[in-house]
C-alpha cells in the first residue's frame, strides 16, 4: 500500500499511466427470454434462445465471482472445436482443474488480489449471470419447486470465459481492470459486468477501473455491458455511465410469486413473497400487530416497523406478526426478518406502504407482503377480533401477470451524476426474480443441478449481453456501437397491456428510468438505421468533459494519435453521435442545436425515412431535414435537431422522442432536456 506522498511521486513519472486509490466495487445483485420474445411482436424462425446461428464463435467474458463449472448450464454438448481466436487459459487451483473447462466454458481466471485461490464460484452471483447470458438448455430447472421449466441463456450457443474478480469482501478495482485487459487479450467478443461503484463514490471517469478497462476494450472492438446499479428509486444514482459502456436498468417480467394469507374470519388476502416452510399443511397461528408488541420503554412507532430491539419476545413468540415497512431505506426486509425471528415469531406479514411489491425470498420462514389497502384490512380484523389467527399459505407461481415490464424499484435512475449530457441508463431488461444456475449445496455432488431466483440489475445486465451476442451472431461485421444503437432504437416502450411502461408508483416511466426501453433482440437484428459512436467521439467526449489531451493519452490510449478540439465545454458533450440525446441545461428562451448522423443498414439501399417528433409541453423541437434520403452510394446521412425552451416552461426535465420511419422500420431516439 502506497502513502499519499509515494503515490504523488510515482504519478510524476512519464512511465506511470495513472495512480488512483484502489476502489472496492460491489456486485449488482426462465421465463425472461420467452417474455422478451412475446413482447417483440416479431415472428422469427430463430427464437433468440434456440439457435446456434453463428453464435458458437462468439465468446462472452463474464467478470464476476467466478463460475461453477460442473453446472449443466455449462455443458458443451453439441459444441465444435474452440475458436482459433481464443488465446485464454483455464487457471488451476486447489478445487479447479483444467479439465473443468470444456468447449462451452473455454476459459477461467482468478486474481490473487481478491484473496481467491481458484476461479470456482462459492457466492453464486457469477454462475447466475453467466448462465443467464449464455447457459445451455436444462430441463426441469426450478428454485425448490418454483418457476419450474427449461432454463436457458440468451445465447446457449456462445462460449463463456469466467474472470473471478469478486469475493464476499467485494471486487478490488485493480482486479477488475486486470481482468478486463486479460479478457481483451484472450479474445472475447463481449464483456459482461454486473458490478459497479455507487454513483456517490464515482468521482470521475479516469479513476473508475470499469470505465478505463471498457475503453481499452472499445479500442479493440469489444462490447462492454454493465449494470446500472441497485440504488433506486432515487434520481442520479445510475452508475457505469461512461458513454462507451452499455448501461442496463432492470424491470420485472410477467411472473410473480404469491404468498396468500387466510384470516381467522375466512377472508383470503393475496400477498407476495417466496418462502419454503417444511410444513406439509400450513398451521393457524395467533396474529399480533407489532405496535401492540412493543418492548418496555420502546416507542410504539419503532415496534410498529419492527426496528431492532423494539419488540417484546413474550408478546411475539409463537405468533405471526404484522409489521409496517419503514419509509427509510436503512431498515431492509431482511433486517425485519431477523428481528422478528429473534423475537420468536412463527411468521411475518409485512405491510409495504411505498412501493409496488416485489417477491422477496425469506427461505424457510413463512412470509407474505401486502400493500397498504390489504394491510388495513388485516389490521382492522385484528382490532375487532378477540383472538385473531392467520394461516400463511405456501408460495405459488402466478403467470402471466400484468402489467409487465415495470421498472424495478431498486433499479438506479438517471440523470448521470458525472455529466447530465449523456442519457443514462441506456436500456432496460428483466432483472426481477430471474431463474438461473447456482452452485449446489455443499453436501451435494458438484454436478448436481441447482437453480435459484435472484433480482437486481446484476440479472438484467447478462440479458443484454445475451441479446448483444444474438445480434452479433446475425450481424458479425457490426461494431459495438452499431449493436448498441440497434438495441436502443428498437427497444419496446409499451407493456403487455399496451400501455406506456410504468414505474412501481404506477406513473409513466421516463428515459431516466428505462433508457430507450425494454430490449427486443428480434427487432434489433433489423433496425433499419444505426448511430455509430466512434472512438473519436469518445475522445472528444473526454476533452469536452475537461481532461487534457496529455491526461487522456497517458491514461487510455498511448497508441491512438488525436488532439482535443480548441473549443471544449461540457455543453458540447450532447453533440457526440449517441443514439439518445440529453441536454443537462437549457435556459427558458434559449435555443440549442444538436447534430446526429445515421447509417442505413436495412435491406433497401434506395429508401427515405420521415421524421416524427413527440415533444412535451414547454419544449419546442424541430428537425432538419425532415426526410432522410438514402441511395445506392449514400448510406450515411446527417440531420440537426433544435430544442427551444419556452418562457412558460416548468423548470425540470422534459422527455420526448424523435422517430424516423420508412414505413417498415421505426428508429426511435429519446431525448431528455433540463429546462432551468
mmCIF file of N, CA and C in Angstrom, residues 437-554:
data_model
loop_
_atom_site.group_PDB
_atom_site.id
_atom_site.type_symbol
_atom_site.label_atom_id
_atom_site.label_comp_id
_atom_site.label_asym_id
_atom_site.label_seq_id
_atom_site.Cartn_x
_atom_site.Cartn_y
_atom_site.Cartn_z
ATOM 1 N N UNK A 437 -28.626 -20.600 -12.995
ATOM 2 C CA UNK A 437 -27.817 -21.605 -12.304
ATOM 3 C C UNK A 437 -27.132 -21.040 -11.060
ATOM 4 N N UNK A 438 -26.941 -21.915 -10.070
ATOM 5 C CA UNK A 438 -26.219 -21.601 -8.843
ATOM 6 C C UNK A 438 -25.345 -22.790 -8.457
ATOM 7 N N UNK A 439 -24.356 -22.598 -7.593
ATOM 8 C CA UNK A 439 -23.617 -23.742 -7.061
ATOM 9 C C UNK A 439 -24.552 -24.612 -6.218
ATOM 10 N N UNK A 440 -24.363 -25.939 -6.223
ATOM 11 C CA UNK A 440 -25.218 -26.806 -5.408
ATOM 12 C C UNK A 440 -24.847 -26.711 -3.930
ATOM 13 N N UNK A 441 -25.695 -27.235 -3.048
ATOM 14 C CA UNK A 441 -25.332 -27.269 -1.625
ATOM 15 C C UNK A 441 -24.014 -28.009 -1.405
ATOM 16 N N UNK A 442 -23.320 -27.672 -0.334
ATOM 17 C CA UNK A 442 -22.005 -28.265 -0.072
ATOM 18 C C UNK A 442 -22.063 -29.773 0.098
ATOM 19 N N UNK A 443 -23.215 -30.277 0.545
ATOM 20 C CA UNK A 443 -23.342 -31.717 0.772
ATOM 21 C C UNK A 443 -23.677 -32.489 -0.500
ATOM 22 N N UNK A 444 -23.976 -31.780 -1.590
ATOM 23 C CA UNK A 444 -24.379 -32.433 -2.841
ATOM 24 C C UNK A 444 -23.168 -32.667 -3.746
ATOM 25 N N UNK A 445 -23.353 -33.532 -4.737
ATOM 26 C CA UNK A 445 -22.315 -33.749 -5.737
ATOM 27 C C UNK A 445 -22.107 -32.460 -6.533
ATOM 28 N N UNK A 446 -20.857 -32.177 -6.973
ATOM 29 C CA UNK A 446 -20.597 -30.936 -7.723
ATOM 30 C C UNK A 446 -21.455 -30.784 -8.970
ATOM 31 N N UNK A 447 -21.850 -31.925 -9.585
ATOM 32 C CA UNK A 447 -22.614 -31.858 -10.837
ATOM 33 C C UNK A 447 -24.123 -31.783 -10.608
ATOM 34 N N UNK A 448 -24.557 -31.697 -9.345
ATOM 35 C CA UNK A 448 -25.994 -31.614 -9.054
ATOM 36 C C UNK A 448 -26.577 -30.313 -9.618
ATOM 37 N N UNK A 449 -27.617 -30.405 -10.453
ATOM 38 C CA UNK A 449 -28.214 -29.169 -10.979
ATOM 39 C C UNK A 449 -28.814 -28.333 -9.849
ATOM 40 N N UNK A 450 -28.493 -27.056 -9.831
ATOM 41 C CA UNK A 450 -29.038 -26.156 -8.815
ATOM 42 C C UNK A 450 -29.390 -24.834 -9.489
ATOM 43 N N UNK A 451 -30.597 -24.353 -9.210
ATOM 44 C CA UNK A 451 -31.048 -23.092 -9.805
ATOM 45 C C UNK A 451 -31.703 -22.246 -8.724
ATOM 46 N N UNK A 452 -31.664 -20.940 -8.906
ATOM 47 C CA UNK A 452 -32.245 -20.053 -7.919
ATOM 48 C C UNK A 452 -32.774 -18.784 -8.544
ATOM 49 N N UNK A 453 -33.701 -18.146 -7.836
ATOM 50 C CA UNK A 453 -34.286 -16.878 -8.258
ATOM 51 C C UNK A 453 -33.519 -15.735 -7.605
ATOM 52 N N UNK A 454 -33.056 -14.809 -8.417
ATOM 53 C CA UNK A 454 -32.360 -13.640 -7.884
ATOM 54 C C UNK A 454 -32.823 -12.385 -8.615
ATOM 55 N N UNK A 455 -32.654 -11.249 -7.940
ATOM 56 C CA UNK A 455 -33.096 -9.970 -8.514
ATOM 57 C C UNK A 455 -31.976 -8.948 -8.433
ATOM 58 N N UNK A 456 -31.990 -8.005 -9.372
ATOM 59 C CA UNK A 456 -31.013 -6.921 -9.380
ATOM 60 C C UNK A 456 -30.654 -6.534 -10.796
ATOM 61 N N UNK A 457 -30.019 -5.381 -10.955
ATOM 62 C CA UNK A 457 -29.507 -5.044 -12.295
ATOM 63 C C UNK A 457 -28.384 -5.998 -12.673
ATOM 64 N N UNK A 458 -27.834 -6.727 -11.692
ATOM 65 C CA UNK A 458 -26.890 -7.805 -11.986
ATOM 66 C C UNK A 458 -27.526 -8.846 -12.886
ATOM 67 N N UNK A 459 -28.834 -9.041 -12.740
ATOM 68 C CA UNK A 459 -29.543 -10.033 -13.540
ATOM 69 C C UNK A 459 -29.977 -9.454 -14.889
ATOM 70 N N UNK A 460 -30.256 -8.151 -14.931
ATOM 71 C CA UNK A 460 -30.662 -7.543 -16.211
ATOM 72 C C UNK A 460 -29.468 -7.399 -17.156
ATOM 73 N N UNK A 461 -28.297 -7.122 -16.609
ATOM 74 C CA UNK A 461 -27.094 -6.932 -17.433
ATOM 75 C C UNK A 461 -26.807 -8.132 -18.335
ATOM 76 N N UNK A 462 -26.757 -9.381 -17.813
ATOM 77 C CA UNK A 462 -26.466 -10.506 -18.713
ATOM 78 C C UNK A 462 -27.555 -10.779 -19.737
ATOM 79 N N UNK A 463 -28.784 -10.304 -19.483
ATOM 80 C CA UNK A 463 -29.804 -10.404 -20.528
ATOM 81 C C UNK A 463 -29.372 -9.598 -21.760
ATOM 82 N N UNK A 464 -28.830 -8.409 -21.515
ATOM 83 C CA UNK A 464 -28.383 -7.583 -22.639
ATOM 84 C C UNK A 464 -27.122 -8.178 -23.266
ATOM 85 N N UNK A 465 -26.270 -8.796 -22.450
ATOM 86 C CA UNK A 465 -25.080 -9.465 -23.000
ATOM 87 C C UNK A 465 -25.502 -10.586 -23.950
ATOM 88 N N UNK A 466 -26.495 -11.378 -23.526
ATOM 89 C CA UNK A 466 -27.003 -12.429 -24.398
ATOM 90 C C UNK A 466 -27.668 -11.871 -25.643
ATOM 91 N N UNK A 467 -28.403 -10.768 -25.478
ATOM 92 C CA UNK A 467 -29.066 -10.132 -26.624
ATOM 93 C C UNK A 467 -28.040 -9.575 -27.609
ATOM 94 N N UNK A 468 -26.979 -8.962 -27.070
ATOM 95 C CA UNK A 468 -25.925 -8.424 -27.942
ATOM 96 C C UNK A 468 -25.247 -9.544 -28.721
ATOM 97 N N UNK A 469 -25.041 -10.687 -28.067
ATOM 98 C CA UNK A 469 -24.447 -11.840 -28.761
ATOM 99 C C UNK A 469 -25.373 -12.338 -29.863
ATOM 100 N N UNK A 470 -26.673 -12.309 -29.602
ATOM 101 C CA UNK A 470 -27.666 -12.710 -30.602
ATOM 102 C C UNK A 470 -27.577 -11.805 -31.836
ATOM 103 N N UNK A 471 -27.494 -10.500 -31.603
ATOM 104 C CA UNK A 471 -27.393 -9.559 -32.719
ATOM 105 C C UNK A 471 -26.068 -9.769 -33.462
ATOM 106 N N UNK A 472 -24.984 -9.933 -32.701
ATOM 107 C CA UNK A 472 -23.672 -10.118 -33.336
ATOM 108 C C UNK A 472 -23.621 -11.402 -34.166
ATOM 109 N N UNK A 473 -24.321 -12.442 -33.706
ATOM 110 C CA UNK A 473 -24.363 -13.695 -34.461
ATOM 111 C C UNK A 473 -25.006 -13.497 -35.827
ATOM 112 N N UNK A 474 -26.003 -12.610 -35.885
ATOM 113 C CA UNK A 474 -26.684 -12.330 -37.149
ATOM 114 C C UNK A 474 -26.003 -11.223 -37.950
ATOM 115 N N UNK A 475 -25.275 -10.344 -37.266
ATOM 116 C CA UNK A 475 -24.613 -9.209 -37.917
ATOM 117 C C UNK A 475 -23.143 -9.168 -37.469
ATOM 118 N N UNK A 476 -22.349 -10.158 -37.891
ATOM 119 C CA UNK A 476 -20.975 -10.295 -37.366
ATOM 120 C C UNK A 476 -20.051 -9.127 -37.683
ATOM 121 N N UNK A 477 -20.356 -8.333 -38.700
ATOM 122 C CA UNK A 477 -19.468 -7.223 -39.065
ATOM 123 C C UNK A 477 -19.779 -5.947 -38.288
ATOM 124 N N UNK A 478 -20.852 -5.938 -37.518
ATOM 125 C CA UNK A 478 -21.236 -4.721 -36.809
ATOM 126 C C UNK A 478 -20.302 -4.425 -35.644
ATOM 127 N N UNK A 479 -20.061 -3.141 -35.421
ATOM 128 C CA UNK A 479 -19.235 -2.697 -34.302
ATOM 129 C C UNK A 479 -20.072 -2.674 -33.026
ATOM 130 N N UNK A 480 -19.411 -2.557 -31.858
ATOM 131 C CA UNK A 480 -20.186 -2.453 -30.615
ATOM 132 C C UNK A 480 -21.208 -1.327 -30.621
ATOM 133 N N UNK A 481 -20.845 -0.175 -31.177
ATOM 134 C CA UNK A 481 -21.794 0.947 -31.142
ATOM 135 C C UNK A 481 -22.980 0.710 -32.071
ATOM 136 N N UNK A 482 -22.788 -0.046 -33.150
ATOM 137 C CA UNK A 482 -23.902 -0.371 -34.040
ATOM 138 C C UNK A 482 -24.875 -1.325 -33.346
ATOM 139 N N UNK A 483 -24.337 -2.315 -32.635
ATOM 140 C CA UNK A 483 -25.185 -3.249 -31.892
ATOM 141 C C UNK A 483 -25.936 -2.505 -30.790
ATOM 142 N N UNK A 484 -25.218 -1.634 -30.095
ATOM 143 C CA UNK A 484 -25.827 -0.829 -29.030
ATOM 144 C C UNK A 484 -26.960 0.022 -29.591
ATOM 145 N N UNK A 485 -26.710 0.700 -30.694
ATOM 146 C CA UNK A 485 -27.719 1.540 -31.335
ATOM 147 C C UNK A 485 -28.942 0.716 -31.722
ATOM 148 N N UNK A 486 -28.701 -0.456 -32.310
ATOM 149 C CA UNK A 486 -29.812 -1.304 -32.753
ATOM 150 C C UNK A 486 -30.693 -1.720 -31.583
ATOM 151 N N UNK A 487 -30.082 -2.084 -30.458
ATOM 152 C CA UNK A 487 -30.851 -2.496 -29.282
ATOM 153 C C UNK A 487 -31.578 -1.314 -28.636
ATOM 154 N N UNK A 488 -31.008 -0.115 -28.769
ATOM 155 C CA UNK A 488 -31.658 1.067 -28.189
ATOM 156 C C UNK A 488 -32.811 1.562 -29.047
ATOM 157 N N UNK A 489 -32.590 1.717 -30.334
ATOM 158 C CA UNK A 489 -33.601 2.360 -31.184
ATOM 159 C C UNK A 489 -34.788 1.451 -31.486
ATOM 160 N N UNK A 490 -34.649 0.143 -31.216
ATOM 161 C CA UNK A 490 -35.765 -0.789 -31.437
ATOM 162 C C UNK A 490 -36.416 -1.226 -30.127
ATOM 163 N N UNK A 491 -35.979 -0.646 -29.006
ATOM 164 C CA UNK A 491 -36.483 -1.069 -27.698
ATOM 165 C C UNK A 491 -37.986 -0.810 -27.574
ATOM 166 N N UNK A 492 -38.621 -1.591 -26.706
ATOM 167 C CA UNK A 492 -40.076 -1.539 -26.537
ATOM 168 C C UNK A 492 -40.441 -0.576 -25.410
ATOM 169 N N UNK A 493 -41.437 0.260 -25.658
ATOM 170 C CA UNK A 493 -41.836 1.276 -24.675
ATOM 171 C C UNK A 493 -43.228 1.014 -24.095
ATOM 172 N N UNK A 494 -43.885 -0.072 -24.543
ATOM 173 C CA UNK A 494 -45.217 -0.409 -24.037
ATOM 174 C C UNK A 494 -45.168 -1.729 -23.271
ATOM 175 N N UNK A 495 -46.086 -1.889 -22.315
ATOM 176 C CA UNK A 495 -46.126 -3.128 -21.542
ATOM 177 C C UNK A 495 -47.102 -4.116 -22.174
ATOM 178 N N UNK A 496 -47.356 -5.225 -21.489
ATOM 179 C CA UNK A 496 -48.226 -6.257 -22.063
ATOM 180 C C UNK A 496 -49.711 -5.914 -21.942
ATOM 181 N N UNK A 497 -49.993 -4.700 -21.485
ATOM 182 C CA UNK A 497 -51.366 -4.177 -21.527
ATOM 183 C C UNK A 497 -51.490 -3.100 -22.610
ATOM 184 N N UNK A 498 -50.433 -2.968 -23.402
ATOM 185 C CA UNK A 498 -50.350 -1.987 -24.494
ATOM 186 C C UNK A 498 -50.416 -0.551 -23.999
ATOM 187 N N UNK A 499 -49.922 -0.369 -22.780
ATOM 188 C CA UNK A 499 -49.807 0.982 -22.220
ATOM 189 C C UNK A 499 -48.337 1.319 -22.084
ATOM 190 N N UNK A 500 -48.049 2.615 -21.990
ATOM 191 C CA UNK A 500 -46.667 3.012 -21.789
ATOM 192 C C UNK A 500 -46.134 2.389 -20.504
ATOM 193 N N UNK A 501 -44.873 1.956 -20.538
ATOM 194 C CA UNK A 501 -44.259 1.308 -19.377
ATOM 195 C C UNK A 501 -44.317 2.243 -18.169
ATOM 196 N N UNK A 502 -44.629 1.675 -16.999
ATOM 197 C CA UNK A 502 -44.740 2.457 -15.775
ATOM 198 C C UNK A 502 -43.647 2.068 -14.787
ATOM 199 N N UNK A 503 -43.531 2.869 -13.725
ATOM 200 C CA UNK A 503 -42.637 2.510 -12.621
ATOM 201 C C UNK A 503 -43.466 1.913 -11.488
ATOM 202 N N UNK A 504 -42.831 1.599 -10.362
ATOM 203 C CA UNK A 504 -43.538 0.921 -9.277
ATOM 204 C C UNK A 504 -44.569 1.807 -8.597
ATOM 205 N N UNK A 505 -44.536 3.111 -8.865
ATOM 206 C CA UNK A 505 -45.562 4.014 -8.333
ATOM 207 C C UNK A 505 -46.786 4.087 -9.238
ATOM 208 N N UNK A 506 -46.722 3.378 -10.376
ATOM 209 C CA UNK A 506 -47.828 3.400 -11.319
ATOM 210 C C UNK A 506 -47.794 4.571 -12.271
ATOM 211 N N UNK A 507 -46.727 5.378 -12.217
ATOM 212 C CA UNK A 507 -46.591 6.541 -13.102
ATOM 213 C C UNK A 507 -45.869 6.146 -14.377
ATOM 214 N N UNK A 508 -46.177 6.837 -15.471
ATOM 215 C CA UNK A 508 -45.465 6.584 -16.728
ATOM 216 C C UNK A 508 -43.981 6.823 -16.514
ATOM 217 N N UNK A 509 -43.183 5.869 -16.934
ATOM 218 C CA UNK A 509 -41.740 5.951 -16.712
ATOM 219 C C UNK A 509 -41.104 6.979 -17.641
ATOM 220 N N UNK A 510 -39.890 7.390 -17.302
ATOM 221 C CA UNK A 510 -39.124 8.326 -18.132
ATOM 222 C C UNK A 510 -37.848 7.639 -18.600
ATOM 223 N N UNK A 511 -37.156 8.221 -19.589
ATOM 224 C CA UNK A 511 -35.877 7.642 -20.024
ATOM 225 C C UNK A 511 -34.824 7.586 -18.917
ATOM 226 N N UNK A 512 -34.970 8.386 -17.858
ATOM 227 C CA UNK A 512 -34.033 8.290 -16.736
ATOM 228 C C UNK A 512 -34.241 7.008 -15.937
ATOM 229 N N UNK A 513 -35.361 6.331 -16.180
ATOM 230 C CA UNK A 513 -35.636 5.054 -15.514
ATOM 231 C C UNK A 513 -35.422 3.875 -16.454
ATOM 232 N N UNK A 514 -35.860 4.015 -17.689
ATOM 233 C CA UNK A 514 -35.873 2.890 -18.638
ATOM 234 C C UNK A 514 -34.796 2.974 -19.708
ATOM 235 N N UNK A 515 -34.123 4.149 -19.827
ATOM 236 C CA UNK A 515 -33.304 4.357 -21.012
ATOM 237 C C UNK A 515 -34.208 4.377 -22.226
ATOM 238 N N UNK A 516 -33.806 3.689 -23.279
ATOM 239 C CA UNK A 516 -34.599 3.662 -24.510
ATOM 240 C C UNK A 516 -35.798 2.724 -24.407
ATOM 241 N N UNK A 517 -35.842 1.891 -23.355
ATOM 242 C CA UNK A 517 -36.955 0.957 -23.180
ATOM 243 C C UNK A 517 -36.459 -0.459 -22.980
ATOM 244 N N UNK A 518 -37.401 -1.393 -22.999
ATOM 245 C CA UNK A 518 -37.089 -2.822 -22.807
ATOM 246 C C UNK A 518 -36.506 -3.402 -24.095
ATOM 247 N N UNK A 519 -35.375 -4.095 -23.970
ATOM 248 C CA UNK A 519 -34.715 -4.626 -25.166
ATOM 249 C C UNK A 519 -35.626 -5.586 -25.926
ATOM 250 N N UNK A 520 -35.464 -5.592 -27.251
ATOM 251 C CA UNK A 520 -36.180 -6.511 -28.124
ATOM 252 C C UNK A 520 -35.183 -7.090 -29.115
ATOM 253 N N UNK A 521 -34.489 -8.163 -28.735
ATOM 254 C CA UNK A 521 -33.412 -8.699 -29.584
ATOM 255 C C UNK A 521 -33.850 -9.010 -31.004
ATOM 256 N N UNK A 522 -35.065 -9.548 -31.161
ATOM 257 C CA UNK A 522 -35.529 -9.878 -32.510
ATOM 258 C C UNK A 522 -35.625 -8.640 -33.390
ATOM 259 N N UNK A 523 -36.123 -7.548 -32.839
ATOM 260 C CA UNK A 523 -36.227 -6.307 -33.616
ATOM 261 C C UNK A 523 -34.851 -5.754 -33.955
ATOM 262 N N UNK A 524 -33.902 -5.957 -33.035
ATOM 263 C CA UNK A 524 -32.589 -5.317 -33.177
ATOM 264 C C UNK A 524 -31.754 -5.876 -34.316
ATOM 265 N N UNK A 525 -32.073 -7.055 -34.810
ATOM 266 C CA UNK A 525 -31.272 -7.578 -35.923
ATOM 267 C C UNK A 525 -31.644 -6.909 -37.242
ATOM 268 N N UNK A 526 -32.725 -6.134 -37.228
ATOM 269 C CA UNK A 526 -33.121 -5.408 -38.440
ATOM 270 C C UNK A 526 -33.616 -4.013 -38.061
ATOM 271 N N UNK A 527 -32.691 -3.134 -37.604
ATOM 272 C CA UNK A 527 -33.108 -1.825 -37.080
ATOM 273 C C UNK A 527 -33.358 -0.775 -38.143
ATOM 274 N N UNK A 528 -32.889 -1.009 -39.370
ATOM 275 C CA UNK A 528 -33.037 -0.002 -40.432
ATOM 276 C C UNK A 528 -31.869 0.963 -40.466
ATOM 277 N N UNK A 529 -31.735 1.778 -39.409
ATOM 278 C CA UNK A 529 -30.648 2.758 -39.306
ATOM 279 C C UNK A 529 -29.905 2.538 -37.990
ATOM 280 N N UNK A 530 -28.622 2.897 -37.976
ATOM 281 C CA UNK A 530 -27.858 2.839 -36.726
ATOM 282 C C UNK A 530 -27.053 4.122 -36.544
ATOM 283 N N UNK A 531 -26.883 4.507 -35.286
ATOM 284 C CA UNK A 531 -25.976 5.595 -34.909
ATOM 285 C C UNK A 531 -24.620 4.968 -34.593
ATOM 286 N N UNK A 532 -23.588 5.418 -35.269
ATOM 287 C CA UNK A 532 -22.244 4.912 -34.987
ATOM 288 C C UNK A 532 -21.498 5.920 -34.114
ATOM 289 N N UNK A 533 -21.164 5.489 -32.904
ATOM 290 C CA UNK A 533 -20.379 6.321 -31.995
ATOM 291 C C UNK A 533 -18.946 5.819 -32.066
ATOM 292 N N UNK A 534 -18.047 6.653 -32.555
ATOM 293 C CA UNK A 534 -16.682 6.216 -32.847
ATOM 294 C C UNK A 534 -15.740 6.498 -31.674
ATOM 295 N N UNK A 535 -14.545 5.933 -31.767
ATOM 296 C CA UNK A 535 -13.505 6.231 -30.776
ATOM 297 C C UNK A 535 -13.238 7.727 -30.725
ATOM 298 N N UNK A 536 -13.285 8.378 -31.886
ATOM 299 C CA UNK A 536 -13.084 9.831 -31.931
ATOM 300 C C UNK A 536 -14.164 10.560 -31.128
ATOM 301 N N UNK A 537 -15.406 10.072 -31.202
ATOM 302 C CA UNK A 537 -16.486 10.646 -30.390
ATOM 303 C C UNK A 537 -16.155 10.542 -28.910
ATOM 304 N N UNK A 538 -15.687 9.372 -28.497
ATOM 305 C CA UNK A 538 -15.393 9.149 -27.080
ATOM 306 C C UNK A 538 -14.215 10.001 -26.609
ATOM 307 N N UNK A 539 -13.213 10.158 -27.460
ATOM 308 C CA UNK A 539 -12.067 11.004 -27.111
ATOM 309 C C UNK A 539 -12.506 12.466 -26.996
ATOM 310 N N UNK A 540 -13.357 12.908 -27.924
ATOM 311 C CA UNK A 540 -13.868 14.280 -27.842
ATOM 312 C C UNK A 540 -14.722 14.459 -26.594
ATOM 313 N N UNK A 541 -15.488 13.435 -26.238
ATOM 314 C CA UNK A 541 -16.266 13.488 -25.005
ATOM 315 C C UNK A 541 -15.359 13.782 -23.811
ATOM 316 N N UNK A 542 -14.231 13.096 -23.730
ATOM 317 C CA UNK A 542 -13.306 13.296 -22.612
ATOM 318 C C UNK A 542 -12.697 14.695 -22.646
ATOM 319 N N UNK A 543 -12.403 15.176 -23.846
ATOM 320 C CA UNK A 543 -11.902 16.556 -23.986
ATOM 321 C C UNK A 543 -12.962 17.549 -23.508
ATOM 322 N N UNK A 544 -14.202 17.365 -23.977
ATOM 323 C CA UNK A 544 -15.289 18.262 -23.582
ATOM 324 C C UNK A 544 -15.519 18.213 -22.072
ATOM 325 N N UNK A 545 -15.308 17.032 -21.485
ATOM 326 C CA UNK A 545 -15.538 16.875 -20.045
ATOM 327 C C UNK A 545 -14.528 17.683 -19.231
ATOM 328 N N UNK A 546 -13.350 17.907 -19.840
ATOM 329 C CA UNK A 546 -12.368 18.740 -19.158
ATOM 330 C C UNK A 546 -10.998 18.120 -18.976
ATOM 331 N N UNK A 547 -10.813 16.892 -19.472
ATOM 332 C CA UNK A 547 -9.495 16.271 -19.374
ATOM 333 C C UNK A 547 -8.564 16.854 -20.435
ATOM 334 N N UNK A 548 -7.296 16.954 -20.085
ATOM 335 C CA UNK A 548 -6.320 17.436 -21.060
ATOM 336 C C UNK A 548 -5.951 16.307 -22.016
ATOM 337 N N UNK A 549 -5.470 16.693 -23.175
ATOM 338 C CA UNK A 549 -5.043 15.706 -24.168
ATOM 339 C C UNK A 549 -3.962 14.793 -23.587
ATOM 340 N N UNK A 550 -3.054 15.368 -22.812
ATOM 341 C CA UNK A 550 -1.967 14.594 -22.214
ATOM 342 C C UNK A 550 -2.505 13.546 -21.247
ATOM 343 N N UNK A 551 -3.463 13.938 -20.411
ATOM 344 C CA UNK A 551 -4.043 13.008 -19.440
ATOM 345 C C UNK A 551 -4.776 11.871 -20.136
ATOM 346 N N UNK A 552 -5.520 12.197 -21.177
ATOM 347 C CA UNK A 552 -6.264 11.171 -21.919
ATOM 348 C C UNK A 552 -5.301 10.187 -22.565
ATOM 349 N N UNK A 553 -4.283 10.710 -23.230
ATOM 350 C CA UNK A 553 -3.315 9.851 -23.914
ATOM 351 C C UNK A 553 -2.593 8.953 -22.927
ATOM 352 N N UNK A 554 -2.201 9.523 -21.804
ATOM 353 C CA UNK A 554 -1.419 8.785 -20.810
ATOM 354 C C UNK A 554 -2.242 7.683 -20.150
#
